[in-house]
Amino acid sequence: MESEILKNIHPALRIAWDEMGDYGKPASEEDIQALLAVFPDTPLDYLDIARQLEIVSLNTVSDFQSSFQFFLLSPADILGWLEWYPHLQEQRPGAFFFANDGDTAFLVAEHGGQRGVFKVETSVPDWNYAKYLAPSIRELLCGGVGWAEENS
């Protein structure tokens, strides 16, 4: 099944196939079910992507004014990262940690009266410095909301 999101990613983004190694395959249904057991409200945007590619590395094309990187975690990695960064989940129960970029976590959560994708430094043990990016993963990756307009 082809992901509608990956098929329509923002023109300034590219899938970095060379960085994905052997993970350029769909997530197993067993891993998806294990994820859904912990996160029954897993965003459909995430599932759309994971059913095509288990792990996705995205970054901006070379001629774009500034860079944006994004490493979508596999269902198994999401469950593993709960142990590494429990404070993100403790402060925002139900927050869905779905991607990272080095020391930055990307989560779908509700915070400060907004629901959507937030960028949070993993080294900071609270949400005080969380940055709201977009209303959904689709808007972030397809519409460029939260990053592309900063470069126009």
Short mmCIF file of C-alpha atoms in Angstrom, two decimals:
data_model
loop_
_atom_site.label_atom_id
_atom_site.label_comp_id
_atom_site.label_asym_id
_atom_site.label_seq_id
_atom_site.Cartn_x
_atom_site.Cartn_y
_atom_site.Cartn_z
CA MET A 1 0.00 0.00 0.00
CA GLU A 2 1.41 3.37 -1.01
CA SER A 3 1.41 6.13 1.59
CA GLU A 4 -0.62 9.18 0.52
CA ILE A 5 1.61 11.33 2.73
CA LEU A 6 4.91 10.10 1.27
CA LYS A 7 3.46 10.39 -2.24
CA ASN A 8 2.65 14.05 -1.56
CA ILE A 9 5.55 15.26 0.59
CA HIS A 10 6.49 18.93 0.35
CA PRO A 11 8.59 19.68 -2.78
CA ALA A 12 11.48 20.83 -0.57
CA LEU A 13 11.70 17.42 1.13
CA ARG A 14 13.31 14.25 -0.10
CA ILE A 15 13.37 10.73 1.27
CA ALA A 16 16.97 9.95 2.19
CA TRP A 17 16.98 6.34 1.02
CA ASP A 18 20.73 6.03 1.60
CA GLU A 19 20.27 6.69 5.34
CA MET A 20 17.55 4.10 5.85
CA GLY A 21 19.55 0.95 5.21
CA ASP A 22 17.46 -2.20 5.39
CA TYR A 23 14.47 -0.39 6.87
CA GLY A 24 12.94 0.61 3.54
CA LYS A 25 10.12 -1.87 4.07
CA PRO A 26 6.69 -1.72 5.71
CA ALA A 27 6.35 -2.09 9.47
CA SER A 28 5.08 -5.53 10.40
CA GLU A 29 1.43 -5.84 11.37
CA GLU A 30 2.62 -7.40 14.63
CA ASP A 31 4.65 -4.26 15.46
CA ILE A 32 1.75 -1.99 14.50
CA GLN A 33 -0.63 -3.97 16.75
CA ALA A 34 1.87 -3.76 19.65
CA LEU A 35 2.01 0.01 19.14
CA LEU A 36 -1.79 0.29 19.02
CA ALA A 37 -2.03 -1.66 22.28
CA VAL A 38 -0.04 1.11 24.02
CA PHE A 39 -1.26 4.03 21.87
CA PRO A 40 -4.82 3.22 20.76
CA ASP A 41 -5.12 6.76 19.35
CA THR A 42 -2.02 6.49 17.16
CA PRO A 43 -2.36 9.22 14.51
CA LEU A 44 -3.66 7.85 11.22
CA ASP A 45 -0.98 9.93 9.44
CA TYR A 46 1.71 7.92 11.22
CA LEU A 47 0.03 4.61 10.37
CA ASP A 48 -0.27 5.69 6.71
CA ILE A 49 3.50 6.09 6.54
CA ALA A 50 4.48 3.09 8.70
CA ARG A 51 2.43 0.73 6.56
CA GLN A 52 4.67 1.67 3.61
CA LEU A 53 8.00 2.31 5.33
CA GLU A 54 9.01 1.15 8.80
CA ILE A 55 11.53 3.97 9.22
CA VAL A 56 11.74 7.15 7.13
CA SER A 57 14.56 9.64 6.94
CA LEU A 58 13.54 12.95 5.35
CA ASN A 59 15.53 16.11 4.79
CA THR A 60 15.37 19.22 2.69
CA VAL A 61 16.73 19.31 -0.83
CA SER A 62 20.08 21.04 -1.20
CA ASP A 63 18.82 24.26 -2.79
CA PHE A 64 16.27 25.01 -0.04
CA GLN A 65 17.23 28.03 2.06
CA SER A 66 17.57 26.23 5.39
CA SER A 67 17.53 22.66 6.48
CA PHE A 68 14.84 20.54 8.05
CA GLN A 69 15.47 16.93 9.05
CA PHE A 70 13.07 14.33 10.25
CA PHE A 71 13.60 10.69 11.22
CA LEU A 72 10.32 8.81 11.59
CA LEU A 73 10.65 6.06 14.19
CA SER A 74 9.46 2.51 13.67
CA PRO A 75 6.62 1.22 15.87
CA ALA A 76 9.13 -0.85 17.89
CA ASP A 77 11.42 2.17 18.35
CA ILE A 78 8.53 4.33 19.57
CA LEU A 79 7.84 1.80 22.32
CA GLY A 80 11.56 1.61 23.15
CA TRP A 81 11.92 5.39 23.37
CA LEU A 82 9.25 5.51 26.08
CA GLU A 83 11.92 4.13 28.41
CA TRP A 84 14.52 6.71 27.33
CA TYR A 85 12.30 9.79 27.65
CA PRO A 86 9.57 8.94 30.17
CA HIS A 87 9.23 12.60 31.24
CA LEU A 88 7.71 13.54 27.88
CA GLN A 89 4.93 11.00 28.41
CA GLU A 90 4.54 11.69 32.14
CA GLN A 91 3.89 15.40 31.59
CA ARG A 92 1.63 14.88 28.58
CA PRO A 93 -0.06 11.48 28.93
CA GLY A 94 -0.93 10.17 25.51
CA ALA A 95 1.74 12.27 23.76
CA PHE A 96 2.84 10.28 20.73
CA PHE A 97 6.62 10.45 20.20
CA PHE A 98 6.91 9.52 16.53
CA ALA A 99 10.12 11.08 15.21
CA ASN A 100 13.39 12.64 16.20
CA ASP A 101 16.23 14.75 14.90
CA GLY A 102 19.22 14.30 17.15
CA ASP A 103 18.28 15.86 20.50
CA THR A 104 14.81 16.90 19.36
CA ALA A 105 11.64 14.86 19.65
CA PHE A 106 8.58 15.32 17.45
CA LEU A 107 5.33 14.46 19.20
CA VAL A 108 1.64 14.64 18.50
CA ALA A 109 0.09 15.98 21.68
CA GLU A 110 -2.13 18.55 23.30
CA HIS A 111 -0.27 21.41 24.98
CA GLY A 112 -1.02 25.04 25.71
CA GLY A 113 -4.52 24.77 24.25
CA GLN A 114 -3.27 23.43 20.92
CA ARG A 115 -3.31 19.92 19.49
CA GLY A 116 -0.85 18.85 16.85
CA VAL A 117 2.84 18.28 16.20
CA PHE A 118 5.26 19.72 18.73
CA LYS A 119 9.03 19.89 18.70
CA VAL A 120 10.59 19.29 22.14
CA GLU A 121 14.24 19.16 23.18
CA THR A 122 14.74 15.72 24.72
CA SER A 123 17.37 17.04 27.13
CA VAL A 124 14.84 19.44 28.70
CA PRO A 125 12.71 17.55 31.22
CA ASP A 126 9.54 19.56 30.66
CA TRP A 127 7.25 21.01 28.00
CA ASN A 128 7.91 24.68 28.81
CA TYR A 129 10.01 25.09 25.69
CA ALA A 130 7.90 22.97 23.35
CA LYS A 131 7.37 24.56 19.95
CA TYR A 132 4.09 24.03 18.12
CA LEU A 133 4.73 23.17 14.47
CA ALA A 134 1.61 21.94 12.72
CA PRO A 135 -1.91 20.60 13.29
CA SER A 136 -0.94 17.15 11.94
CA ILE A 137 1.90 15.05 10.58
CA ARG A 138 0.37 15.45 7.12
CA GLU A 139 0.42 19.26 7.36
CA LEU A 140 4.02 19.14 8.57
CA LEU A 141 5.29 16.87 5.81
CA CYS A 142 3.01 17.72 2.89
CA GLY A 143 2.11 21.34 3.57
CA GLY A 144 5.43 22.44 5.04
CA VAL A 145 3.57 23.94 7.99
CA GLY A 146 5.93 24.75 10.84
CA TRP A 147 9.13 24.85 8.83
CA ALA A 148 8.86 25.71 5.11
CA GLU A 149 7.16 29.08 5.58
CA GLU A 150 10.06 30.16 7.81
CA ASN A 151 12.23 29.93 4.71
CA SER A 152 10.11 31.95 2.29
#
